[in-house]
Amino acid sequence: MSEKILDLLKVFLEKYLIPTVVAVVFSFITYYLTPANNKLLVKFTVGGYAVFLFCIWFLIIELVIWLVQKIQYHNYSKDIEEQSKQREAEELKRNLEMLWTEVDQFSPNDYKLLLKFIKNGNEPYYSSDTYMGFSLLNSEWIHKSESRPAKQVLIKPNRGSSSKAILLPAYETIPGKYQYVLRDDIYQILKYSYENYGKISHFK
């Protein structure tokens, strides 16, 4: 019986050194404190009772180790999540600063148009004008598409004229119409800025 117990301990020591040693120590202490007339001790004999105590203590120690590891993993995951949120918040703040600096450079009319896009849910803005230079509607923030193509219309001759000269047909070009919307990523961050900071630039 003693040889079987030693073989069992050897297997546990190879795989679970520390839990096995602790379980053996607690088993000895428990055995020492067990009365001689204990029913389990009498029924299992010394060897069987020793194995029983070892198994009980080993399972308790393994359970404690598992709980400790779970708590440590939870705390570690929580720290990682908090650090990730902090980095995201810092990155978002940097992006907002860059965005506000860009908006600061727009003209008052462009600023009003930006606010209009935000407040109306980024509904299309229609215009036939041509925008040159530094302008919101001429920037990379805007998605532009043609809503009505340009066309040429025949100019009717003035019938009241007394001239009998043969007139060549003349045409008038009617400019096309375009629709403009903010790029979705720009719209979303401007909307976030307006809803959370009450502004879309450094100046309200």
JSON list of C-alpha atoms in Angstrom, two decimals:
[
{"chain": "A", "resi": 1, "resn": "MET", "atom": "CA", "xyz": [0.00, 0.00, 0.00]},
{"chain": "A", "resi": 2, "resn": "SER", "atom": "CA", "xyz": [2.83, 2.37, 0.92]},
{"chain": "A", "resi": 3, "resn": "GLU", "atom": "CA", "xyz": [4.54, 1.71, -2.40]},
{"chain": "A", "resi": 4, "resn": "LYS", "atom": "CA", "xyz": [1.32, 2.57, -4.30]},
{"chain": "A", "resi": 5, "resn": "ILE", "atom": "CA", "xyz": [0.98, 5.81, -2.35]},
{"chain": "A", "resi": 6, "resn": "LEU", "atom": "CA", "xyz": [4.59, 6.72, -3.14]},
{"chain": "A", "resi": 7, "resn": "ASP", "atom": "CA", "xyz": [4.06, 5.93, -6.83]},
{"chain": "A", "resi": 8, "resn": "LEU", "atom": "CA", "xyz": [0.96, 8.12, -6.82]},
{"chain": "A", "resi": 9, "resn": "LEU", "atom": "CA", "xyz": [2.89, 10.97, -5.17]},
{"chain": "A", "resi": 10, "resn": "LYS", "atom": "CA", "xyz": [5.66, 10.60, -7.71]},
{"chain": "A", "resi": 11, "resn": "VAL", "atom": "CA", "xyz": [3.21, 11.06, -10.59]},
{"chain": "A", "resi": 12, "resn": "PHE", "atom": "CA", "xyz": [1.68, 14.13, -8.96]},
{"chain": "A", "resi": 13, "resn": "LEU", "atom": "CA", "xyz": [5.09, 15.60, -8.10]},
{"chain": "A", "resi": 14, "resn": "GLU", "atom": "CA", "xyz": [6.18, 15.37, -11.74]},
{"chain": "A", "resi": 15, "resn": "LYS", "atom": "CA", "xyz": [3.13, 17.28, -13.01]},
{"chain": "A", "resi": 16, "resn": "TYR", "atom": "CA", "xyz": [2.01, 19.37, -10.03]},
{"chain": "A", "resi": 17, "resn": "LEU", "atom": "CA", "xyz": [5.02, 19.91, -7.80]},
{"chain": "A", "resi": 18, "resn": "ILE", "atom": "CA", "xyz": [3.88, 22.80, -5.62]},
{"chain": "A", "resi": 19, "resn": "PRO", "atom": "CA", "xyz": [0.23, 21.77, -5.22]},
{"chain": "A", "resi": 20, "resn": "THR", "atom": "CA", "xyz": [1.34, 18.23, -4.37]},
{"chain": "A", "resi": 21, "resn": "VAL", "atom": "CA", "xyz": [3.84, 19.34, -1.72]},
{"chain": "A", "resi": 22, "resn": "VAL", "atom": "CA", "xyz": [1.28, 21.67, -0.12]},
{"chain": "A", "resi": 23, "resn": "ALA", "atom": "CA", "xyz": [-1.39, 18.95, -0.22]},
{"chain": "A", "resi": 24, "resn": "VAL", "atom": "CA", "xyz": [0.97, 16.45, 1.46]},
{"chain": "A", "resi": 25, "resn": "VAL", "atom": "CA", "xyz": [1.78, 18.95, 4.23]},
{"chain": "A", "resi": 26, "resn": "PHE", "atom": "CA", "xyz": [-1.88, 19.71, 4.91]},
{"chain": "A", "resi": 27, "resn": "SER", "atom": "CA", "xyz": [-2.71, 16.00, 4.75]},
{"chain": "A", "resi": 28, "resn": "PHE", "atom": "CA", "xyz": [-0.12, 15.26, 7.45]},
{"chain": "A", "resi": 29, "resn": "ILE", "atom": "CA", "xyz": [-1.46, 18.07, 9.63]},
{"chain": "A", "resi": 30, "resn": "THR", "atom": "CA", "xyz": [-5.05, 16.87, 9.16]},
{"chain": "A", "resi": 31, "resn": "TYR", "atom": "CA", "xyz": [-4.05, 13.27, 9.91]},
{"chain": "A", "resi": 32, "resn": "TYR", "atom": "CA", "xyz": [-2.22, 14.37, 13.06]},
{"chain": "A", "resi": 33, "resn": "LEU", "atom": "CA", "xyz": [-5.31, 16.24, 14.27]},
{"chain": "A", "resi": 34, "resn": "THR", "atom": "CA", "xyz": [-7.69, 13.37, 13.44]},
{"chain": "A", "resi": 35, "resn": "PRO", "atom": "CA", "xyz": [-8.91, 11.38, 16.49]},
{"chain": "A", "resi": 36, "resn": "ALA", "atom": "CA", "xyz": [-7.99, 7.69, 16.54]},
{"chain": "A", "resi": 37, "resn": "ASN", "atom": "CA", "xyz": [-11.65, 6.67, 16.62]},
{"chain": "A", "resi": 38, "resn": "ASN", "atom": "CA", "xyz": [-12.59, 8.71, 13.53]},
{"chain": "A", "resi": 39, "resn": "LYS", "atom": "CA", "xyz": [-15.03, 6.68, 11.39]},
{"chain": "A", "resi": 40, "resn": "LEU", "atom": "CA", "xyz": [-13.23, 7.43, 8.12]},
{"chain": "A", "resi": 41, "resn": "LEU", "atom": "CA", "xyz": [-9.85, 6.51, 9.61]},
{"chain": "A", "resi": 42, "resn": "VAL", "atom": "CA", "xyz": [-11.21, 3.25, 11.00]},
{"chain": "A", "resi": 43, "resn": "LYS", "atom": "CA", "xyz": [-13.01, 2.35, 7.78]},
{"chain": "A", "resi": 44, "resn": "PHE", "atom": "CA", "xyz": [-10.31, 3.32, 5.25]},
{"chain": "A", "resi": 45, "resn": "THR", "atom": "CA", "xyz": [-7.31, 2.32, 7.40]},
{"chain": "A", "resi": 46, "resn": "VAL", "atom": "CA", "xyz": [-4.26, 4.61, 7.61]},
{"chain": "A", "resi": 47, "resn": "GLY", "atom": "CA", "xyz": [-3.22, 4.26, 3.97]},
{"chain": "A", "resi": 48, "resn": "GLY", "atom": "CA", "xyz": [-6.66, 4.78, 2.52]},
{"chain": "A", "resi": 49, "resn": "TYR", "atom": "CA", "xyz": [-7.36, 7.71, 4.81]},
{"chain": "A", "resi": 50, "resn": "ALA", "atom": "CA", "xyz": [-4.05, 9.31, 3.84]},
{"chain": "A", "resi": 51, "resn": "VAL", "atom": "CA", "xyz": [-4.93, 9.02, 0.14]},
{"chain": "A", "resi": 52, "resn": "PHE", "atom": "CA", "xyz": [-8.39, 10.44, 0.85]},
{"chain": "A", "resi": 53, "resn": "LEU", "atom": "CA", "xyz": [-6.93, 13.45, 2.69]},
{"chain": "A", "resi": 54, "resn": "PHE", "atom": "CA", "xyz": [-4.38, 14.05, -0.05]},
{"chain": "A", "resi": 55, "resn": "CYS", "atom": "CA", "xyz": [-7.05, 14.01, -2.78]},
{"chain": "A", "resi": 56, "resn": "ILE", "atom": "CA", "xyz": [-9.30, 16.38, -0.84]},
{"chain": "A", "resi": 57, "resn": "TRP", "atom": "CA", "xyz": [-6.49, 18.87, -0.14]},
{"chain": "A", "resi": 58, "resn": "PHE", "atom": "CA", "xyz": [-5.11, 18.59, -3.68]},
{"chain": "A", "resi": 59, "resn": "LEU", "atom": "CA", "xyz": [-8.53, 19.43, -5.16]},
{"chain": "A", "resi": 60, "resn": "ILE", "atom": "CA", "xyz": [-8.96, 22.36, -2.76]},
{"chain": "A", "resi": 61, "resn": "ILE", "atom": "CA", "xyz": [-5.52, 23.74, -3.62]},
{"chain": "A", "resi": 62, "resn": "GLU", "atom": "CA", "xyz": [-6.14, 23.34, -7.37]},
{"chain": "A", "resi": 63, "resn": "LEU", "atom": "CA", "xyz": [-9.47, 25.12, -6.97]},
{"chain": "A", "resi": 64, "resn": "VAL", "atom": "CA", "xyz": [-7.79, 27.99, -5.11]},
{"chain": "A", "resi": 65, "resn": "ILE", "atom": "CA", "xyz": [-5.07, 28.24, -7.79]},
{"chain": "A", "resi": 66, "resn": "TRP", "atom": "CA", "xyz": [-7.74, 28.28, -10.53]},
{"chain": "A", "resi": 67, "resn": "LEU", "atom": "CA", "xyz": [-9.68, 31.02, -8.75]},
{"chain": "A", "resi": 68, "resn": "VAL", "atom": "CA", "xyz": [-6.54, 33.10, -8.25]},
{"chain": "A", "resi": 69, "resn": "GLN", "atom": "CA", "xyz": [-5.62, 32.73, -11.92]},
{"chain": "A", "resi": 70, "resn": "LYS", "atom": "CA", "xyz": [-9.17, 33.70, -12.93]},
{"chain": "A", "resi": 71, "resn": "ILE", "atom": "CA", "xyz": [-9.03, 36.83, -10.76]},
{"chain": "A", "resi": 72, "resn": "GLN", "atom": "CA", "xyz": [-5.58, 37.75, -12.07]},
{"chain": "A", "resi": 73, "resn": "TYR", "atom": "CA", "xyz": [-6.72, 37.25, -15.67]},
{"chain": "A", "resi": 74, "resn": "HIS", "atom": "CA", "xyz": [-9.83, 39.34, -15.05]},
{"chain": "A", "resi": 75, "resn": "ASN", "atom": "CA", "xyz": [-7.78, 42.15, -13.52]},
{"chain": "A", "resi": 76, "resn": "TYR", "atom": "CA", "xyz": [-5.23, 41.94, -16.35]},
{"chain": "A", "resi": 77, "resn": "SER", "atom": "CA", "xyz": [-7.99, 42.02, -19.00]},
{"chain": "A", "resi": 78, "resn": "LYS", "atom": "CA", "xyz": [-9.59, 44.97, -17.25]},
{"chain": "A", "resi": 79, "resn": "ASP", "atom": "CA", "xyz": [-6.28, 46.87, -17.20]},
{"chain": "A", "resi": 80, "resn": "ILE", "atom": "CA", "xyz": [-5.70, 46.12, -20.88]},
{"chain": "A", "resi": 81, "resn": "GLU", "atom": "CA", "xyz": [-9.23, 47.27, -21.72]},
{"chain": "A", "resi": 82, "resn": "GLU", "atom": "CA", "xyz": [-8.81, 50.51, -19.74]},
{"chain": "A", "resi": 83, "resn": "GLN", "atom": "CA", "xyz": [-5.46, 51.18, -21.41]},
{"chain": "A", "resi": 84, "resn": "SER", "atom": "CA", "xyz": [-7.00, 50.52, -24.82]},
{"chain": "A", "resi": 85, "resn": "LYS", "atom": "CA", "xyz": [-9.89, 52.91, -24.09]},
{"chain": "A", "resi": 86, "resn": "GLN", "atom": "CA", "xyz": [-7.44, 55.55, -22.87]},
{"chain": "A", "resi": 87, "resn": "ARG", "atom": "CA", "xyz": [-5.35, 55.23, -26.05]},
{"chain": "A", "resi": 88, "resn": "GLU", "atom": "CA", "xyz": [-8.48, 55.45, -28.20]},
{"chain": "A", "resi": 89, "resn": "ALA", "atom": "CA", "xyz": [-9.63, 58.54, -26.29]},
{"chain": "A", "resi": 90, "resn": "GLU", "atom": "CA", "xyz": [-6.22, 60.19, -26.73]},
{"chain": "A", "resi": 91, "resn": "GLU", "atom": "CA", "xyz": [-6.15, 59.33, -30.44]},
{"chain": "A", "resi": 92, "resn": "LEU", "atom": "CA", "xyz": [-9.69, 60.68, -30.87]},
{"chain": "A", "resi": 93, "resn": "LYS", "atom": "CA", "xyz": [-8.71, 63.90, -29.11]},
{"chain": "A", "resi": 94, "resn": "ARG", "atom": "CA", "xyz": [-5.71, 64.32, -31.42]},
{"chain": "A", "resi": 95, "resn": "ASN", "atom": "CA", "xyz": [-7.92, 63.72, -34.45]},
{"chain": "A", "resi": 96, "resn": "LEU", "atom": "CA", "xyz": [-10.42, 66.28, -33.18]},
{"chain": "A", "resi": 97, "resn": "GLU", "atom": "CA", "xyz": [-7.66, 68.84, -32.67]},
{"chain": "A", "resi": 98, "resn": "MET", "atom": "CA", "xyz": [-6.50, 68.32, -36.25]},
{"chain": "A", "resi": 99, "resn": "LEU", "atom": "CA", "xyz": [-10.09, 68.52, -37.48]},
{"chain": "A", "resi": 100, "resn": "TRP", "atom": "CA", "xyz": [-10.79, 71.74, -35.57]},
{"chain": "A", "resi": 101, "resn": "THR", "atom": "CA", "xyz": [-7.62, 73.30, -36.97]},
{"chain": "A", "resi": 102, "resn": "GLU", "atom": "CA", "xyz": [-8.81, 72.47, -40.50]},
{"chain": "A", "resi": 103, "resn": "VAL", "atom": "CA", "xyz": [-12.29, 73.91, -39.86]},
{"chain": "A", "resi": 104, "resn": "ASP", "atom": "CA", "xyz": [-10.74, 77.09, -38.43]},
{"chain": "A", "resi": 105, "resn": "GLN", "atom": "CA", "xyz": [-9.35, 77.83, -41.89]},
{"chain": "A", "resi": 106, "resn": "PHE", "atom": "CA", "xyz": [-12.69, 77.65, -43.71]},
{"chain": "A", "resi": 107, "resn": "SER", "atom": "CA", "xyz": [-14.65, 80.78, -44.60]},
{"chain": "A", "resi": 108, "resn": "PRO", "atom": "CA", "xyz": [-17.76, 81.72, -42.58]},
{"chain": "A", "resi": 109, "resn": "ASN", "atom": "CA", "xyz": [-19.97, 80.45, -45.42]},
{"chain": "A", "resi": 110, "resn": "ASP", "atom": "CA", "xyz": [-18.18, 77.11, -45.48]},
{"chain": "A", "resi": 111, "resn": "TYR", "atom": "CA", "xyz": [-18.50, 76.88, -41.70]},
{"chain": "A", "resi": 112, "resn": "LYS", "atom": "CA", "xyz": [-22.26, 77.48, -41.94]},
{"chain": "A", "resi": 113, "resn": "LEU", "atom": "CA", "xyz": [-22.52, 74.83, -44.65]},
{"chain": "A", "resi": 114, "resn": "LEU", "atom": "CA", "xyz": [-20.68, 72.34, -42.44]},
{"chain": "A", "resi": 115, "resn": "LEU", "atom": "CA", "xyz": [-23.14, 73.00, -39.62]},
{"chain": "A", "resi": 116, "resn": "LYS", "atom": "CA", "xyz": [-25.99, 72.56, -42.09]},
{"chain": "A", "resi": 117, "resn": "PHE", "atom": "CA", "xyz": [-24.66, 69.15, -43.14]},
{"chain": "A", "resi": 118, "resn": "ILE", "atom": "CA", "xyz": [-24.42, 68.08, -39.48]},
{"chain": "A", "resi": 119, "resn": "LYS", "atom": "CA", "xyz": [-27.85, 69.33, -38.45]},
{"chain": "A", "resi": 120, "resn": "ASN", "atom": "CA", "xyz": [-29.75, 67.95, -41.46]},
{"chain": "A", "resi": 121, "resn": "GLY", "atom": "CA", "xyz": [-28.17, 64.49, -41.34]},
{"chain": "A", "resi": 122, "resn": "ASN", "atom": "CA", "xyz": [-25.77, 65.11, -44.25]},
{"chain": "A", "resi": 123, "resn": "GLU", "atom": "CA", "xyz": [-28.48, 65.69, -46.82]},
{"chain": "A", "resi": 124, "resn": "PRO", "atom": "CA", "xyz": [-27.18, 66.64, -50.30]},
{"chain": "A", "resi": 125, "resn": "TYR", "atom": "CA", "xyz": [-26.43, 70.27, -51.10]},
{"chain": "A", "resi": 126, "resn": "TYR", "atom": "CA", "xyz": [-27.18, 71.21, -54.74]},
{"chain": "A", "resi": 127, "resn": "SER", "atom": "CA", "xyz": [-25.35, 73.88, -56.70]},
{"chain": "A", "resi": 128, "resn": "SER", "atom": "CA", "xyz": [-24.50, 74.81, -60.30]},
{"chain": "A", "resi": 129, "resn": "ASP", "atom": "CA", "xyz": [-21.62, 77.08, -59.30]},
{"chain": "A", "resi": 130, "resn": "THR", "atom": "CA", "xyz": [-17.97, 76.28, -59.88]},
{"chain": "A", "resi": 131, "resn": "TYR", "atom": "CA", "xyz": [-15.78, 76.35, -56.79]},
{"chain": "A", "resi": 132, "resn": "MET", "atom": "CA", "xyz": [-12.09, 77.16, -57.09]},
{"chain": "A", "resi": 133, "resn": "GLY", "atom": "CA", "xyz": [-9.25, 77.49, -54.63]},
{"chain": "A", "resi": 134, "resn": "PHE", "atom": "CA", "xyz": [-9.58, 76.66, -50.93]},
{"chain": "A", "resi": 135, "resn": "SER", "atom": "CA", "xyz": [-13.25, 75.87, -50.46]},
{"chain": "A", "resi": 136, "resn": "LEU", "atom": "CA", "xyz": [-15.22, 73.22, -48.57]},
{"chain": "A", "resi": 137, "resn": "LEU", "atom": "CA", "xyz": [-17.04, 72.09, -51.73]},
{"chain": "A", "resi": 138, "resn": "ASN", "atom": "CA", "xyz": [-13.70, 71.86, -53.53]},
{"chain": "A", "resi": 139, "resn": "SER", "atom": "CA", "xyz": [-11.99, 69.87, -50.75]},
{"chain": "A", "resi": 140, "resn": "GLU", "atom": "CA", "xyz": [-11.33, 66.20, -50.10]},
{"chain": "A", "resi": 141, "resn": "TRP", "atom": "CA", "xyz": [-13.98, 66.28, -47.37]},
{"chain": "A", "resi": 142, "resn": "ILE", "atom": "CA", "xyz": [-16.72, 66.32, -49.98]},
{"chain": "A", "resi": 143, "resn": "HIS", "atom": "CA", "xyz": [-18.19, 63.65, -52.22]},
{"chain": "A", "resi": 144, "resn": "LYS", "atom": "CA", "xyz": [-19.41, 65.30, -55.43]},
{"chain": "A", "resi": 145, "resn": "SER", "atom": "CA", "xyz": [-21.68, 63.80, -58.07]},
{"chain": "A", "resi": 146, "resn": "GLU", "atom": "CA", "xyz": [-23.55, 65.15, -61.05]},
{"chain": "A", "resi": 147, "resn": "SER", "atom": "CA", "xyz": [-27.32, 65.41, -60.56]},
{"chain": "A", "resi": 148, "resn": "ARG", "atom": "CA", "xyz": [-28.08, 67.17, -63.86]},
{"chain": "A", "resi": 149, "resn": "PRO", "atom": "CA", "xyz": [-25.65, 67.24, -66.81]},
{"chain": "A", "resi": 150, "resn": "ALA", "atom": "CA", "xyz": [-24.79, 70.43, -68.65]},
{"chain": "A", "resi": 151, "resn": "LYS", "atom": "CA", "xyz": [-26.63, 70.93, -71.95]},
{"chain": "A", "resi": 152, "resn": "GLN", "atom": "CA", "xyz": [-26.68, 73.28, -74.91]},
{"chain": "A", "resi": 153, "resn": "VAL", "atom": "CA", "xyz": [-29.91, 75.04, -75.86]},
{"chain": "A", "resi": 154, "resn": "LEU", "atom": "CA", "xyz": [-30.52, 76.66, -79.23]},
{"chain": "A", "resi": 155, "resn": "ILE", "atom": "CA", "xyz": [-30.92, 80.42, -78.97]},
{"chain": "A", "resi": 156, "resn": "LYS", "atom": "CA", "xyz": [-33.95, 81.53, -80.88]},
{"chain": "A", "resi": 157, "resn": "PRO", "atom": "CA", "xyz": [-33.26, 84.41, -83.33]},
{"chain": "A", "resi": 158, "resn": "ASN", "atom": "CA", "xyz": [-34.92, 87.76, -82.82]},
{"chain": "A", "resi": 159, "resn": "ARG", "atom": "CA", "xyz": [-37.76, 87.71, -85.37]},
{"chain": "A", "resi": 160, "resn": "GLY", "atom": "CA", "xyz": [-38.28, 91.46, -85.05]},
{"chain": "A", "resi": 161, "resn": "SER", "atom": "CA", "xyz": [-34.97, 92.17, -86.79]},
{"chain": "A", "resi": 162, "resn": "SER", "atom": "CA", "xyz": [-35.23, 93.61, -90.35]},
{"chain": "A", "resi": 163, "resn": "SER", "atom": "CA", "xyz": [-31.92, 92.11, -91.40]},
{"chain": "A", "resi": 164, "resn": "LYS", "atom": "CA", "xyz": [-32.19, 89.49, -94.14]},
{"chain": "A", "resi": 165, "resn": "ALA", "atom": "CA", "xyz": [-28.80, 87.99, -93.38]},
{"chain": "A", "resi": 166, "resn": "ILE", "atom": "CA", "xyz": [-28.70, 84.25, -92.88]},
{"chain": "A", "resi": 167, "resn": "LEU", "atom": "CA", "xyz": [-27.97, 83.62, -89.23]},
{"chain": "A", "resi": 168, "resn": "LEU", "atom": "CA", "xyz": [-26.00, 80.61, -88.12]},
{"chain": "A", "resi": 169, "resn": "PRO", "atom": "CA", "xyz": [-27.53, 78.69, -85.23]},
{"chain": "A", "resi": 170, "resn": "ALA", "atom": "CA", "xyz": [-26.26, 79.81, -81.85]},
{"chain": "A", "resi": 171, "resn": "TYR", "atom": "CA", "xyz": [-26.37, 77.79, -78.66]},
{"chain": "A", "resi": 172, "resn": "GLU", "atom": "CA", "xyz": [-26.42, 78.65, -75.01]},
{"chain": "A", "resi": 173, "resn": "THR", "atom": "CA", "xyz": [-24.75, 76.33, -72.51]},
{"chain": "A", "resi": 174, "resn": "ILE", "atom": "CA", "xyz": [-26.78, 75.67, -69.38]},
{"chain": "A", "resi": 175, "resn": "PRO", "atom": "CA", "xyz": [-24.39, 74.54, -66.68]},
{"chain": "A", "resi": 176, "resn": "GLY", "atom": "CA", "xyz": [-24.89, 71.20, -64.99]},
{"chain": "A", "resi": 177, "resn": "LYS", "atom": "CA", "xyz": [-26.00, 70.81, -61.43]},
{"chain": "A", "resi": 178, "resn": "TYR", "atom": "CA", "xyz": [-24.03, 68.94, -58.81]},
{"chain": "A", "resi": 179, "resn": "GLN", "atom": "CA", "xyz": [-24.88, 67.48, -55.44]},
{"chain": "A", "resi": 180, "resn": "TYR", "atom": "CA", "xyz": [-22.45, 67.58, -52.56]},
{"chain": "A", "resi": 181, "resn": "VAL", "atom": "CA", "xyz": [-22.34, 65.55, -49.33]},
{"chain": "A", "resi": 182, "resn": "LEU", "atom": "CA", "xyz": [-19.70, 65.16, -46.66]},
{"chain": "A", "resi": 183, "resn": "ARG", "atom": "CA", "xyz": [-17.64, 61.98, -46.71]},
{"chain": "A", "resi": 184, "resn": "ASP", "atom": "CA", "xyz": [-19.13, 59.63, -44.14]},
{"chain": "A", "resi": 185, "resn": "ASP", "atom": "CA", "xyz": [-15.98, 59.49, -41.96]},
{"chain": "A", "resi": 186, "resn": "ILE", "atom": "CA", "xyz": [-15.80, 63.31, -41.89]},
{"chain": "A", "resi": 187, "resn": "TYR", "atom": "CA", "xyz": [-19.51, 63.57, -41.17]},
{"chain": "A", "resi": 188, "resn": "GLN", "atom": "CA", "xyz": [-19.36, 61.07, -38.31]},
{"chain": "A", "resi": 189, "resn": "ILE", "atom": "CA", "xyz": [-16.45, 62.73, -36.51]},
{"chain": "A", "resi": 190, "resn": "LEU", "atom": "CA", "xyz": [-17.92, 66.23, -37.01]},
{"chain": "A", "resi": 191, "resn": "LYS", "atom": "CA", "xyz": [-21.24, 64.96, -35.66]},
{"chain": "A", "resi": 192, "resn": "TYR", "atom": "CA", "xyz": [-19.45, 63.43, -32.66]},
{"chain": "A", "resi": 193, "resn": "SER", "atom": "CA", "xyz": [-17.62, 66.70, -32.05]},
{"chain": "A", "resi": 194, "resn": "TYR", "atom": "CA", "xyz": [-20.82, 68.75, -32.24]},
{"chain": "A", "resi": 195, "resn": "GLU", "atom": "CA", "xyz": [-22.83, 66.40, -30.02]},
{"chain": "A", "resi": 196, "resn": "ASN", "atom": "CA", "xyz": [-20.13, 65.93, -27.36]},
{"chain": "A", "resi": 197, "resn": "TYR", "atom": "CA", "xyz": [-18.30, 69.30, -27.39]},
{"chain": "A", "resi": 198, "resn": "GLY", "atom": "CA", "xyz": [-20.94, 71.59, -28.86]},
{"chain": "A", "resi": 199, "resn": "LYS", "atom": "CA", "xyz": [-18.53, 72.77, -31.55]},
{"chain": "A", "resi": 200, "resn": "ILE", "atom": "CA", "xyz": [-16.76, 71.71, -34.74]},
{"chain": "A", "resi": 201, "resn": "SER", "atom": "CA", "xyz": [-13.76, 74.04, -34.47]},
{"chain": "A", "resi": 202, "resn": "HIS", "atom": "CA", "xyz": [-11.69, 75.75, -31.78]},
{"chain": "A", "resi": 203, "resn": "PHE", "atom": "CA", "xyz": [-14.23, 78.54, -31.85]},
{"chain": "A", "resi": 204, "resn": "LYS", "atom": "CA", "xyz": [-17.92, 78.00, -31.18]}
]
